[in-house]
Coordinates of C-alpha atoms in Angstrom, one line a residue:
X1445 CA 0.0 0.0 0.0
X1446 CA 1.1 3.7 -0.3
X1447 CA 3.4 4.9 2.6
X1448 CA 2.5 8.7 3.5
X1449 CA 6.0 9.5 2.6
X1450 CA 5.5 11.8 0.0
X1451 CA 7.0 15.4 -0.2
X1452 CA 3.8 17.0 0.8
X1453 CA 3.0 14.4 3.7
X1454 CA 4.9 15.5 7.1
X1455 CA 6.2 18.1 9.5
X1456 CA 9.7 16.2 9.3
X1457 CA 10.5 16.7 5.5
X1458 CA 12.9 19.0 4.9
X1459 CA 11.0 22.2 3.3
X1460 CA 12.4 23.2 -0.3
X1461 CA 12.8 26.7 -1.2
X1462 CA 9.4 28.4 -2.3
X1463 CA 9.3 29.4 -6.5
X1464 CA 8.0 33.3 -6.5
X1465 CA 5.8 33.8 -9.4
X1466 CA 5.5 37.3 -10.8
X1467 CA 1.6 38.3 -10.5
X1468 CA 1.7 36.6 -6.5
X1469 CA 1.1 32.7 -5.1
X1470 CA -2.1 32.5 -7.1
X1471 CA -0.2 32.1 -10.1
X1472 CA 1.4 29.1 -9.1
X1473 CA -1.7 27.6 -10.4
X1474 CA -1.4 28.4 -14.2
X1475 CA 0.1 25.1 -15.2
X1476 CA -2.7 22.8 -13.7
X1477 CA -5.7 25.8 -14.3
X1478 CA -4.0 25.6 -18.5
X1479 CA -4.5 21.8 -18.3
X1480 CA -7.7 21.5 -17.1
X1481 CA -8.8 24.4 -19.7
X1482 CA -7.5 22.0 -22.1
X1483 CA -8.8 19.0 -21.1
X1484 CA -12.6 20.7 -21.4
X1485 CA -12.2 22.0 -25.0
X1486 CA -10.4 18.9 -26.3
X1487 CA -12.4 16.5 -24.8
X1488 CA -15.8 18.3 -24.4
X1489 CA -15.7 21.1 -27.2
X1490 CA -13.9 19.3 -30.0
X1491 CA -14.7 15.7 -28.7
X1492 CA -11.1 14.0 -29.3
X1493 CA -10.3 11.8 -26.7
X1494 CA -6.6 11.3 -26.9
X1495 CA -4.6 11.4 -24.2
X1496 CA -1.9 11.9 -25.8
X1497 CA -3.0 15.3 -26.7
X1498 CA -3.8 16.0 -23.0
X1499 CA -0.1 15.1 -22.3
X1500 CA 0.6 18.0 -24.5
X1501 CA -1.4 20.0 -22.7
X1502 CA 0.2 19.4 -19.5
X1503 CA 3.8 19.8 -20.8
X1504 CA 2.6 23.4 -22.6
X1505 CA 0.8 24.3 -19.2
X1506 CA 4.0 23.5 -17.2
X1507 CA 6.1 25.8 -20.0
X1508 CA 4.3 28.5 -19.2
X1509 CA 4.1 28.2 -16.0
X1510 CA 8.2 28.5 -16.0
X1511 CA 7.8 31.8 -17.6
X1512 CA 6.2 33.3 -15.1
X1513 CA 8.7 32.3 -12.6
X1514 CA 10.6 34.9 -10.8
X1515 CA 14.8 34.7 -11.0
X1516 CA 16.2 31.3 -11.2
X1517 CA 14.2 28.8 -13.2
X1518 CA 15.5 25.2 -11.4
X1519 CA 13.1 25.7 -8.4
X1520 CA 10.7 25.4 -10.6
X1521 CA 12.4 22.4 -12.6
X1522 CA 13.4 20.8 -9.6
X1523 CA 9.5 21.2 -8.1
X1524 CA 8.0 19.3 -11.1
X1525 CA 10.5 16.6 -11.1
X1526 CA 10.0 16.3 -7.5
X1527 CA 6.2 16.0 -8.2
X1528 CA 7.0 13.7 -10.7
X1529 CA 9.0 11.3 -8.2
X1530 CA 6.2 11.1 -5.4
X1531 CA 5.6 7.2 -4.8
X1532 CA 1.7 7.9 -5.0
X1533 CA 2.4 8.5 -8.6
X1534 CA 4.5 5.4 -9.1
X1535 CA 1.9 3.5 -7.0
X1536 CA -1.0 3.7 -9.4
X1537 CA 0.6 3.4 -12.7
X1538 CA 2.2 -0.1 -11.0
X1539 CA -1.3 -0.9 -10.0
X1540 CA -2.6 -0.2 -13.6
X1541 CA 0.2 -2.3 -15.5
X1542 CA -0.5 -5.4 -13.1
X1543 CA -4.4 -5.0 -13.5
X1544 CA -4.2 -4.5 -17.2
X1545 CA -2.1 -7.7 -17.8
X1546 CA -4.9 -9.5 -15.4
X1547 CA -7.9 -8.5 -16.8
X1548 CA -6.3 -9.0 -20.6
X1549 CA -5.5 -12.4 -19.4
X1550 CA -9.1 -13.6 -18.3
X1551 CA -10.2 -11.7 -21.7
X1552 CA -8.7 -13.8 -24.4
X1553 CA -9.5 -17.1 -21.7
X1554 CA -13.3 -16.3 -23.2
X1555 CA -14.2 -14.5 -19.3
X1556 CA -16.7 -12.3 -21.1
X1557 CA -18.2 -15.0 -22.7
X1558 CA -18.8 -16.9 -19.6
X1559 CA -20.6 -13.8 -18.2
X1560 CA -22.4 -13.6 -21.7
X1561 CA -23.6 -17.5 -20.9
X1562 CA -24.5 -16.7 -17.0
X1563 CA -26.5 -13.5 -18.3
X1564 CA -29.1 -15.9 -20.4
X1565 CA -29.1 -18.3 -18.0
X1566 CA -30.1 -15.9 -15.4
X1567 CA -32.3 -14.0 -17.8
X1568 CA -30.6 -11.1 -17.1
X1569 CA -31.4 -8.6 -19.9
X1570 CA -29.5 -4.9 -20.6
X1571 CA -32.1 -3.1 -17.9
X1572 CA -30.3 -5.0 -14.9
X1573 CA -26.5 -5.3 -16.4
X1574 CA -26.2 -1.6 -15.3
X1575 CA -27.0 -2.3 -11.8
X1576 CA -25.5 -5.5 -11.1
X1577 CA -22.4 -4.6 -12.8
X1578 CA -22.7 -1.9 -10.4
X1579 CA -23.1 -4.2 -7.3
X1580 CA -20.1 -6.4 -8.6
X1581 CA -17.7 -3.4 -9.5
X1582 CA -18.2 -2.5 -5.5
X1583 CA -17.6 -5.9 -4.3
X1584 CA -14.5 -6.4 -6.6
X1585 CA -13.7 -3.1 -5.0
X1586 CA -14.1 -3.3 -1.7
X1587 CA -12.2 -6.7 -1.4
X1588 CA -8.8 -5.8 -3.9
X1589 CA -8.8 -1.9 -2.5
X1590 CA -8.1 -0.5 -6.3
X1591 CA -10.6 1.5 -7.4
X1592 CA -8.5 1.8 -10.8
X1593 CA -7.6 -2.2 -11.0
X1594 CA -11.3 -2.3 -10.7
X1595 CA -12.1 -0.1 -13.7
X1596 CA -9.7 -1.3 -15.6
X1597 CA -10.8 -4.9 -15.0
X1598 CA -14.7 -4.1 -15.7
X1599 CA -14.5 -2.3 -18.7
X1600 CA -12.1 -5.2 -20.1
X1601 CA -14.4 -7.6 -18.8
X1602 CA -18.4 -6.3 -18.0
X1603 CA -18.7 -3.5 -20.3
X1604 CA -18.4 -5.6 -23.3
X1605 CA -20.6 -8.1 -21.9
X1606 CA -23.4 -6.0 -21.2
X1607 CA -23.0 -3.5 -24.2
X1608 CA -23.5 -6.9 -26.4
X1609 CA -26.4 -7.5 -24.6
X1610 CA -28.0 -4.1 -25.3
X1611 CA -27.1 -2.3 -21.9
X1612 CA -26.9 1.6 -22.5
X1613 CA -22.8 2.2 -23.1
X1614 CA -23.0 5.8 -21.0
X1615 CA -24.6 3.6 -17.6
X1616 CA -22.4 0.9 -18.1
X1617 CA -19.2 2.9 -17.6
X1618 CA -21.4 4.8 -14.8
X1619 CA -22.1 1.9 -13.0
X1620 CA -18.2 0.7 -13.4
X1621 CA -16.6 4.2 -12.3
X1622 CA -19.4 4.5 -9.2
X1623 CA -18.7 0.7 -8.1
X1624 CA -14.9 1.8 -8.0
X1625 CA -15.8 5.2 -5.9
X1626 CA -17.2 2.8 -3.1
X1627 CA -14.4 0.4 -2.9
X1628 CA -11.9 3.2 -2.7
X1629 CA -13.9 5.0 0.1
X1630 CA -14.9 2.2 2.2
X1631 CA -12.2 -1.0 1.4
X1632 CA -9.9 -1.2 4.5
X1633 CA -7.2 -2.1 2.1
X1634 CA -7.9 1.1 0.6
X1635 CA -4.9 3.7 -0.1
X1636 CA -7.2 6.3 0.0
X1637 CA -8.7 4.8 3.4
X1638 CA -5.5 4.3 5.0
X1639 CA -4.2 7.9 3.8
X1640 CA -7.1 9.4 5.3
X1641 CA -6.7 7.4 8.6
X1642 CA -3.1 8.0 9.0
X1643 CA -3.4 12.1 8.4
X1644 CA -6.0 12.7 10.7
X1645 CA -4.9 10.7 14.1
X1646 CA -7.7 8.2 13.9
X1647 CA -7.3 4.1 13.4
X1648 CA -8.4 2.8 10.2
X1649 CA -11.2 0.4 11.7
X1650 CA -13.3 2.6 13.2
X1651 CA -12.8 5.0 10.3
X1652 CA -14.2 2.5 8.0
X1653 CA -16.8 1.5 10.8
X1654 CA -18.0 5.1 11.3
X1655 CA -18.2 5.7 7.2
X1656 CA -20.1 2.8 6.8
X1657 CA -23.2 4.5 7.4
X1658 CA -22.8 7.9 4.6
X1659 CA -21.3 4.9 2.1
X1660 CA -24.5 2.5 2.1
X1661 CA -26.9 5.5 2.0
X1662 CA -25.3 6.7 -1.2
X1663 CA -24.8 3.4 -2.7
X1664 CA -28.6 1.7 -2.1
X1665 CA -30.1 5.4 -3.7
X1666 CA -27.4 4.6 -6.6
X1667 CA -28.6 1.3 -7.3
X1668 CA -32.1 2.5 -7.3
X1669 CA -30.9 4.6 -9.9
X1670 CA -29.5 2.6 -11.9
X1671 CA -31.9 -0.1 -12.1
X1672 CA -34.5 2.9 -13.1
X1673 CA -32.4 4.4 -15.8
X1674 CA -31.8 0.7 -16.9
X1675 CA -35.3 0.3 -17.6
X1676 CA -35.9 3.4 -18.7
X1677 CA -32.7 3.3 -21.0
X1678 CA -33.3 2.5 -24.8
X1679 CA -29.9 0.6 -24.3
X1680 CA -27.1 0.4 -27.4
X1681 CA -27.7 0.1 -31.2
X1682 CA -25.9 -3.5 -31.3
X1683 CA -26.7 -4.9 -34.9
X1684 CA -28.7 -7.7 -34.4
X1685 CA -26.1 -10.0 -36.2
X1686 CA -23.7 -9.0 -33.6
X1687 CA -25.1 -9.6 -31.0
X1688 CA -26.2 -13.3 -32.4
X1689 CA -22.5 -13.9 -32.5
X1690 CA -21.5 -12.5 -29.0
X1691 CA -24.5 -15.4 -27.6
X1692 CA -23.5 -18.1 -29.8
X1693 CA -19.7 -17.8 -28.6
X1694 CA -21.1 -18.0 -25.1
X1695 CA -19.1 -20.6 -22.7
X1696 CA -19.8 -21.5 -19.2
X1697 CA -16.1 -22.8 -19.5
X1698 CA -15.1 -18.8 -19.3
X1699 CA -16.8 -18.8 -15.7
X1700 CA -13.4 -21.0 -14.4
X1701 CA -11.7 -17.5 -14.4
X1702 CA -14.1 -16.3 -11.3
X1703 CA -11.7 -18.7 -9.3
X1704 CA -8.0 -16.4 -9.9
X1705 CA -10.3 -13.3 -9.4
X1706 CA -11.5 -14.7 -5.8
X1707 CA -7.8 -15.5 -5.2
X1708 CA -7.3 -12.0 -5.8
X1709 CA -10.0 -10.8 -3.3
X1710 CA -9.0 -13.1 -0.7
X1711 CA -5.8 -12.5 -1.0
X1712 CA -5.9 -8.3 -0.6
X1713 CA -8.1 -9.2 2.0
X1714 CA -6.1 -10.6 3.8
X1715 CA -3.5 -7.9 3.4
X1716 CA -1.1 -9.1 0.9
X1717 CA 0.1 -6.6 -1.3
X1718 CA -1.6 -5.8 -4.8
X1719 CA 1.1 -6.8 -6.5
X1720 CA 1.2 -10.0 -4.7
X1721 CA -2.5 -10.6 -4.9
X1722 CA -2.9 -9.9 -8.7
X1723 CA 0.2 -11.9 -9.5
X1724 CA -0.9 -15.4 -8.3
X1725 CA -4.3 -14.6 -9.8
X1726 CA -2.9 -13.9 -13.0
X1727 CA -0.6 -17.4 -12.7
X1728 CA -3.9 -18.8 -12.0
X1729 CA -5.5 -17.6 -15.1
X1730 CA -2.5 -18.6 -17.5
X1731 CA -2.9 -21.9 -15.8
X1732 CA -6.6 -22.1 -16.4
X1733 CA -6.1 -21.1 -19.7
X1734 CA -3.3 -23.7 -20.9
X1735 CA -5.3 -26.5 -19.5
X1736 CA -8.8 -26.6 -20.2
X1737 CA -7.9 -25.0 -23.6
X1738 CA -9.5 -21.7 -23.4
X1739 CA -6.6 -20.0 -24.7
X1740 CA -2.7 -20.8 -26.4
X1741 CA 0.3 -19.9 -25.2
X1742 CA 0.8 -17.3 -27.9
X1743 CA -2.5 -15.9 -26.8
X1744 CA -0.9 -14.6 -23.7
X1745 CA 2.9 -14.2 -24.7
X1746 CA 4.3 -14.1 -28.5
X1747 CA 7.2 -13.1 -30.1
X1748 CA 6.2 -12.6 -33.5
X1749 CA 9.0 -12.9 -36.2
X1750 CA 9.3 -11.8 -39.4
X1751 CA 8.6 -14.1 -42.4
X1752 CA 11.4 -12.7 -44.1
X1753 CA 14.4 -12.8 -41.5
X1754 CA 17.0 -14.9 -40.0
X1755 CA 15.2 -15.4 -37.3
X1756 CA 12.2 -16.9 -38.8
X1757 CA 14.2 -19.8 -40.5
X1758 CA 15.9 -20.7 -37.1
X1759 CA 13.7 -20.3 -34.5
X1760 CA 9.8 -21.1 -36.4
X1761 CA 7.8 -23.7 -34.6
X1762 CA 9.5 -23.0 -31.4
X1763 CA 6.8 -22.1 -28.3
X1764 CA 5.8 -18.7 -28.1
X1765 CA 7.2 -17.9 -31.6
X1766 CA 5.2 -16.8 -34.3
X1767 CA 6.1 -16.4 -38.0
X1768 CA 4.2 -13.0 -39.5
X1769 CA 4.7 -10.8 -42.1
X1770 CA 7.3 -8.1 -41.8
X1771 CA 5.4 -5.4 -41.0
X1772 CA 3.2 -6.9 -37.9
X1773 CA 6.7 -8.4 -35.9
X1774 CA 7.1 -7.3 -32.6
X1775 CA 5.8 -8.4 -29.1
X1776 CA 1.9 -9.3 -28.3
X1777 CA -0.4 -11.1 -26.0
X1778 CA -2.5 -10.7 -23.4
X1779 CA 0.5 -10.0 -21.2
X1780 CA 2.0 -7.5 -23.3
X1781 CA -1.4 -5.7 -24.9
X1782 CA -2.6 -5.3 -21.2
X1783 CA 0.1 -3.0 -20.0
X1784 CA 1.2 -1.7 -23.0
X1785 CA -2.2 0.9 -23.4
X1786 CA -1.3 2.5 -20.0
X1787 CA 2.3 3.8 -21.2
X1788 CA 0.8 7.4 -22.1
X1789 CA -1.4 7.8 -19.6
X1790 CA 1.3 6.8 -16.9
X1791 CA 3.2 10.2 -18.5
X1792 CA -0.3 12.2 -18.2
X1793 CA -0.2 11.4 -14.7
X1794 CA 3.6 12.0 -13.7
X1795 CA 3.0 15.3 -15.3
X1796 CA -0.1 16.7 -13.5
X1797 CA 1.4 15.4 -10.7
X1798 CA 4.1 17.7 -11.3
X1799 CA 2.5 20.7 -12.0
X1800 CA 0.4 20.0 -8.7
X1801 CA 4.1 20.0 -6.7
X1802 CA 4.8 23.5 -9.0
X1803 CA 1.2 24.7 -7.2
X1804 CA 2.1 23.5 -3.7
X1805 CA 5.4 24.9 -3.9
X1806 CA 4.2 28.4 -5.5
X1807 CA 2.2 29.0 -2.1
X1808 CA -1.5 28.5 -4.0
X1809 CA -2.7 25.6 -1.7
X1810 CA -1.5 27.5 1.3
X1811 CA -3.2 30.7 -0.1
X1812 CA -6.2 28.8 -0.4
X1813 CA -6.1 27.7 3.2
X1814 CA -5.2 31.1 4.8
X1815 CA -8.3 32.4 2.7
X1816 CA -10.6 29.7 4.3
X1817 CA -9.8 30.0 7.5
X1818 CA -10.5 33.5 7.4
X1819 CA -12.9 34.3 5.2
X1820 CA -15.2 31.3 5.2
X1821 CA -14.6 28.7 8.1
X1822 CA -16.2 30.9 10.6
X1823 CA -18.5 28.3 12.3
X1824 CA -18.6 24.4 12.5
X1825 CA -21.5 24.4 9.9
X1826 CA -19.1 26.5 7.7
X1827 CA -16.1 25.1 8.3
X1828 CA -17.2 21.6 7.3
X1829 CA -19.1 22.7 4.2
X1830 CA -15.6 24.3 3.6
X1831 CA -13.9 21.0 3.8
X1832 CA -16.3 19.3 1.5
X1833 CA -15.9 21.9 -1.3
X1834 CA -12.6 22.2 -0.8
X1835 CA -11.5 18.8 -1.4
X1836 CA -13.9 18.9 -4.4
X1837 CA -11.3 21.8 -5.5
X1838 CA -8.2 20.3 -5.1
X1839 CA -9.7 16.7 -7.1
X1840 CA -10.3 18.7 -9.9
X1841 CA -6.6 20.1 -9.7
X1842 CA -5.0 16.7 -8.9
X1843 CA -6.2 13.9 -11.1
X1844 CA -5.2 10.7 -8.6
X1845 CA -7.4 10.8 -5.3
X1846 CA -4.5 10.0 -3.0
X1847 CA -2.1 12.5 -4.5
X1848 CA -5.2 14.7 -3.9
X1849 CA -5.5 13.2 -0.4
X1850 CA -2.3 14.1 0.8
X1851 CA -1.8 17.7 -0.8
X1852 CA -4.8 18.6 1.3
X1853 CA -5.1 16.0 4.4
X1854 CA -2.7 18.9 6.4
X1855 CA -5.7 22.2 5.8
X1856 CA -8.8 19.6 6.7
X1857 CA -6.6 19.1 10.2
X1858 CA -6.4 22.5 10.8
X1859 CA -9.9 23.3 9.8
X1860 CA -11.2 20.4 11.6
X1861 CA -8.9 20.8 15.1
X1862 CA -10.2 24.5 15.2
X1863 CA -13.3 23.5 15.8
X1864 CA -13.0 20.1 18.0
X1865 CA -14.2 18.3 15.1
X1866 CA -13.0 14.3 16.1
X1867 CA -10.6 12.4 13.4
X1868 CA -12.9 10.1 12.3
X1869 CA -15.3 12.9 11.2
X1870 CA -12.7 14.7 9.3
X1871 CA -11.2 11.6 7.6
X1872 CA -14.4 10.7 6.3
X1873 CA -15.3 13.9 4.6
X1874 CA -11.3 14.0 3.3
X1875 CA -11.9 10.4 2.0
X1876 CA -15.8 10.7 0.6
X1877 CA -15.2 13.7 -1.9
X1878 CA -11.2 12.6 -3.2
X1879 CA -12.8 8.6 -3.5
X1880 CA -15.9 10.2 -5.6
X1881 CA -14.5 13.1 -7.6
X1882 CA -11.3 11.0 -8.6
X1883 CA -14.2 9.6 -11.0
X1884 CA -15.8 11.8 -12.2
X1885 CA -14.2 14.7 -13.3
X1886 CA -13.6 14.2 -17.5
X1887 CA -9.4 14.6 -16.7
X1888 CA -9.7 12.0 -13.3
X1889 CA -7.2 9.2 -13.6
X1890 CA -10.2 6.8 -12.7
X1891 CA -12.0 8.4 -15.6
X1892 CA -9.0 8.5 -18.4
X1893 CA -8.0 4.5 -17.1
X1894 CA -11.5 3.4 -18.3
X1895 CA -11.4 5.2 -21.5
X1896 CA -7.9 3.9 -22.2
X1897 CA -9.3 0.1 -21.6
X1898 CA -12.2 0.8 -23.9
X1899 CA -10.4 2.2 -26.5
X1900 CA -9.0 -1.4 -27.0
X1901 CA -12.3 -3.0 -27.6
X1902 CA -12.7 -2.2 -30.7
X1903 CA -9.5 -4.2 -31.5
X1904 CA -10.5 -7.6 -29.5
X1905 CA -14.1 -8.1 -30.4
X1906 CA -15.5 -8.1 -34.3
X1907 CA -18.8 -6.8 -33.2
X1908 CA -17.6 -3.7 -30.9
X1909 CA -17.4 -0.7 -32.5
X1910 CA -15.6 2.9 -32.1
X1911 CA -19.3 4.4 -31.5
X1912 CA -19.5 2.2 -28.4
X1913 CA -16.6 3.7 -26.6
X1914 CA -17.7 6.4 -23.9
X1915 CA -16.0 9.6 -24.1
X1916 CA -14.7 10.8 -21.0
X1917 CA -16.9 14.1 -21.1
X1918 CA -19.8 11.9 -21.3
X1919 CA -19.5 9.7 -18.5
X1920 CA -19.6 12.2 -15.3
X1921 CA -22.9 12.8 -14.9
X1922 CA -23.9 8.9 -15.1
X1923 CA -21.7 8.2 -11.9
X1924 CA -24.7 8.3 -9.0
X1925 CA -22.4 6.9 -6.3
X1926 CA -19.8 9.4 -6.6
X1927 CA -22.3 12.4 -6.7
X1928 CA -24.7 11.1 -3.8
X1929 CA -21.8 10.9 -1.8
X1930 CA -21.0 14.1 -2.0
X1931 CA -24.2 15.2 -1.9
X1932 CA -24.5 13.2 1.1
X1933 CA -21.6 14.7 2.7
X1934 CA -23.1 18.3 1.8
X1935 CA -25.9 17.4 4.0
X1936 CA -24.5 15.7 6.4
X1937 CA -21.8 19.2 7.1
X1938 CA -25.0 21.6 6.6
X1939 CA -27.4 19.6 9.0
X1940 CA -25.0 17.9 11.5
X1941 CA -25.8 14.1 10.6
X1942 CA -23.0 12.0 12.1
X1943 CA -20.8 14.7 13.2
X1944 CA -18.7 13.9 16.6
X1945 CA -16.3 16.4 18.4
X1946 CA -12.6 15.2 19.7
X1947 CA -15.2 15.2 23.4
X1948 CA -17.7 13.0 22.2
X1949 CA -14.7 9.5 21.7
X1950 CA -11.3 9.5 21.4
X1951 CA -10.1 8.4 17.8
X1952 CA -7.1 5.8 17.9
X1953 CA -4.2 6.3 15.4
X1954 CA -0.7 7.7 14.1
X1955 CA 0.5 11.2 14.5
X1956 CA -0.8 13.6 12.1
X1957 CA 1.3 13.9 8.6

């Protein structure tokens, strides 16, 4: 799990020198403020969904940025390649190459097609996919404690599924991204969970214990919602021909691959790392798939050789070793394809990462706070509206939720301890709003990961096609779980449900970051 070791997390780390921006602190926010401009007219005006155009977006944000620096530009170089560095960052995009070789791996063992086969058994039709998937997604969630690994894992595996069956495309990735909002806020496993503990002096048991109660309210009303925008849903245009394909190539046999994904749940449960975990389900899987015959070696791993070379002559007919024209050689499988789509996003990330350090060290986040506590925080009603919105702010600035977590776990202390507010209290509204907006906003790492698996569809099955895929600008407002959670937390701060003062019990845990 992620150690709160990064550069924002504690009293103890050394403090760099600040980077003075000509126009004042507020400035230090250009780079991610440019970005997230970006984002909205690429992906929402223009509708191109490319991240690798968003990574140009970052890199020209972070340019200017430098220009507005004051005197010596390394601060700010050194700032974004410490942002860069932060083992948050490294964290996730490890957790997304292990996922994406996992859920690649139970796709070409025929996974969706045992689903497709348990569907019609069940008679479950494209009004209840939504929902269920929605149910699962949590569960898978909850028990792993990667909301992304999650995503990443449905869309390869559910959304097909249920898009074949006629389930609206929009709810389906809904239903996905909200299921991964409720494992991250409630799984004990949790990074976010354990962040939010850890920085606010309170145990991680009865932080999940006392969360329990906003997460189920939110998540039974989003169920409810999705089972009525199921029904109500005209569902997606499959062509009829397609979708007679997708049921005739339905096997039960796929269903064996449940067994590696409850190795994986048990596993996390029982606190082995996610790397461990996902590893001995993904040896599972490959072993699955060589011996009941659901998939060939080269399926998984293939060095493909050109027809034409040395290399062909010599080593043709060995295992693993394909002979293909010249111009498709190189490396494929499930275990190469499944990683290989995250490369570019990985770099998004590093990079807005960065320009978030560039913001923290410019003063804009402690700008932010000193305004707060002044201006706005001026009751308990106030001050924990304040938090909620706040942390809404700084998730649309910082696209992982525990990057987003840490930045701003040190102002909800301060805000919170001014006003007696006890630890649990305040680590659940930190964690409720950085779990939910970390998928929803269009730029959200939990958002672009799902887009990124989708995208890859189109390539695995004949029937999928590029109209299918679910922009990120079109998925935020379908994500119910993720907005009544924050909308729960807005009521809960306005009306006092569930708030308890360091007076009412004493919250057990670490020091403070």
């Amino acid at each position: 799990m992620i150690q709160a070791t990064g550069p924002t997390a504690g009293a103890a780390q050394p403090h760099p020198a600040p980077i003075r921006f000509r126009g004042g602190k507020a400035v230090s926010a250009v780079p991610i403020l440019f970005f997230i401009a970006w984002a909205i007219v690429q992906s929402g005006l223009l509708g191109i969904g490319d991240t690798a155009g968003l990574v140009v977006g970052m890199l020209v944000g972070l340019v200017l940025g430098m220009l507005l620096v004051k005197g010596d530009w390394a601060t700010y170089a050194d700032a974004v390649v410490e942002g860069m560095a932060q083992k948050v960052a490294v964290t996730a995009i490890v957790a997304w190459l292990w996922a994406g070789m996992f859920a690649a791996t139970l796709q070409v063992g025929g996974f969706v097609d045992g689903l497709g086969w348990l569907a019609d058994a069940l008679g479950l039709g494209p009004a209840l996919f939504p929902a269920v998937t929605f149910l699962l997604a949590a569960l898978l969630a909850t028990g792993i404690g990667t909301g992304y690994g999650t995503v990443i894992a449905f869309v390869a595996l559910f959304f097909p599924a249920g898009v074949a069956l006629g389930a609206d495309p929009v709810l389906m990735f809904g239903a996905i991204l909200s299921g991964a909002v409720f494992g991250d806020n409630l799984a004990p496993v949790s990074d976010t969970t354990i962040v939010s503990a850890v920085t606010q002096d309170s145990d991680v048991g009865g932080v999940v214990a006392s969360r329990f109660k906003y997460a189920i309210i939110a998540a039974v009303l989003a169920f409810i919602a999705y089972l009525g925008f199921g029904l109500a849903s005209s569902g997606a245009a499959v062509d009829a021909d397609a979708a007679a394909l997708f049921r005739a190539q339905s096997n039960a046999a796929g269903l064996l691959h449940l067994l590696p994904i409850a190795l994986v749940i048990g596993l996390a449960i029982r606190g082995r790392h996610i790397i461990e975990a996902i590893s001995a389900g993904l040896i599972l899987a490959i072993v699955i798939n060589l011996v009941f015959g659901l998939a060939a070696g080269t399926d998984m791993l293939a060095f493909r050789v050109a027809a034409d070379s040395w290399a062909a002559a010599i080593f043709g007919g060995w295992p693993l070793v394909q002979v293909v024209p010249a111009a498709a050689a190189g490396v494929g499988g499930s275990l190469y394809d499944g990683p290989v789509g995250f490369a570019t996003l990985a770099v998004l990330i590093l990079l807005v990462l960065g320009g978030a350090q560039v913001m923290i060290r410019g003063g804009g986040f402690q700008a932010l706070q000193d305004w707060l506590l002044r201006k706005v925080a001026r009751s308990v009603r106030s001050a924990e509206v304040t938090m909620v919105t706040v942390t809404a702010g700084i998730n649309a600035a910082i696209t992982i939720n525990t990057a987003a977590q840490i930045a701003i776990a040190p102002y909800i202390a301060t805000i919170g301890k001014r006003f007696n507010l006890n630890g649990y209290r305040r680590a659940n509204i930190l964690d409720a709003n950085t779990s939910a907006l970390g998928y929803i906003f269009p730029w959200a790492g939990g958002v672009l990961v799902g887009y990124t698996q989708m995208q890859a569809l189109a390539t695995t099955y004949e029937w999928f096609t590029p109209d299918m895929v679910v922009e990120p600008i079109q998925a935020w407002p379908w994500v119910f779980h993720g907005w009544l959670l924050v909308a729960v937390f807005l009521f809960s701060a306005w009306t006092g449900f569930g708030r308890e003062y360091t007076t009412d019990r004493v919250s057990k845990g670490g020091a403070t970051l």
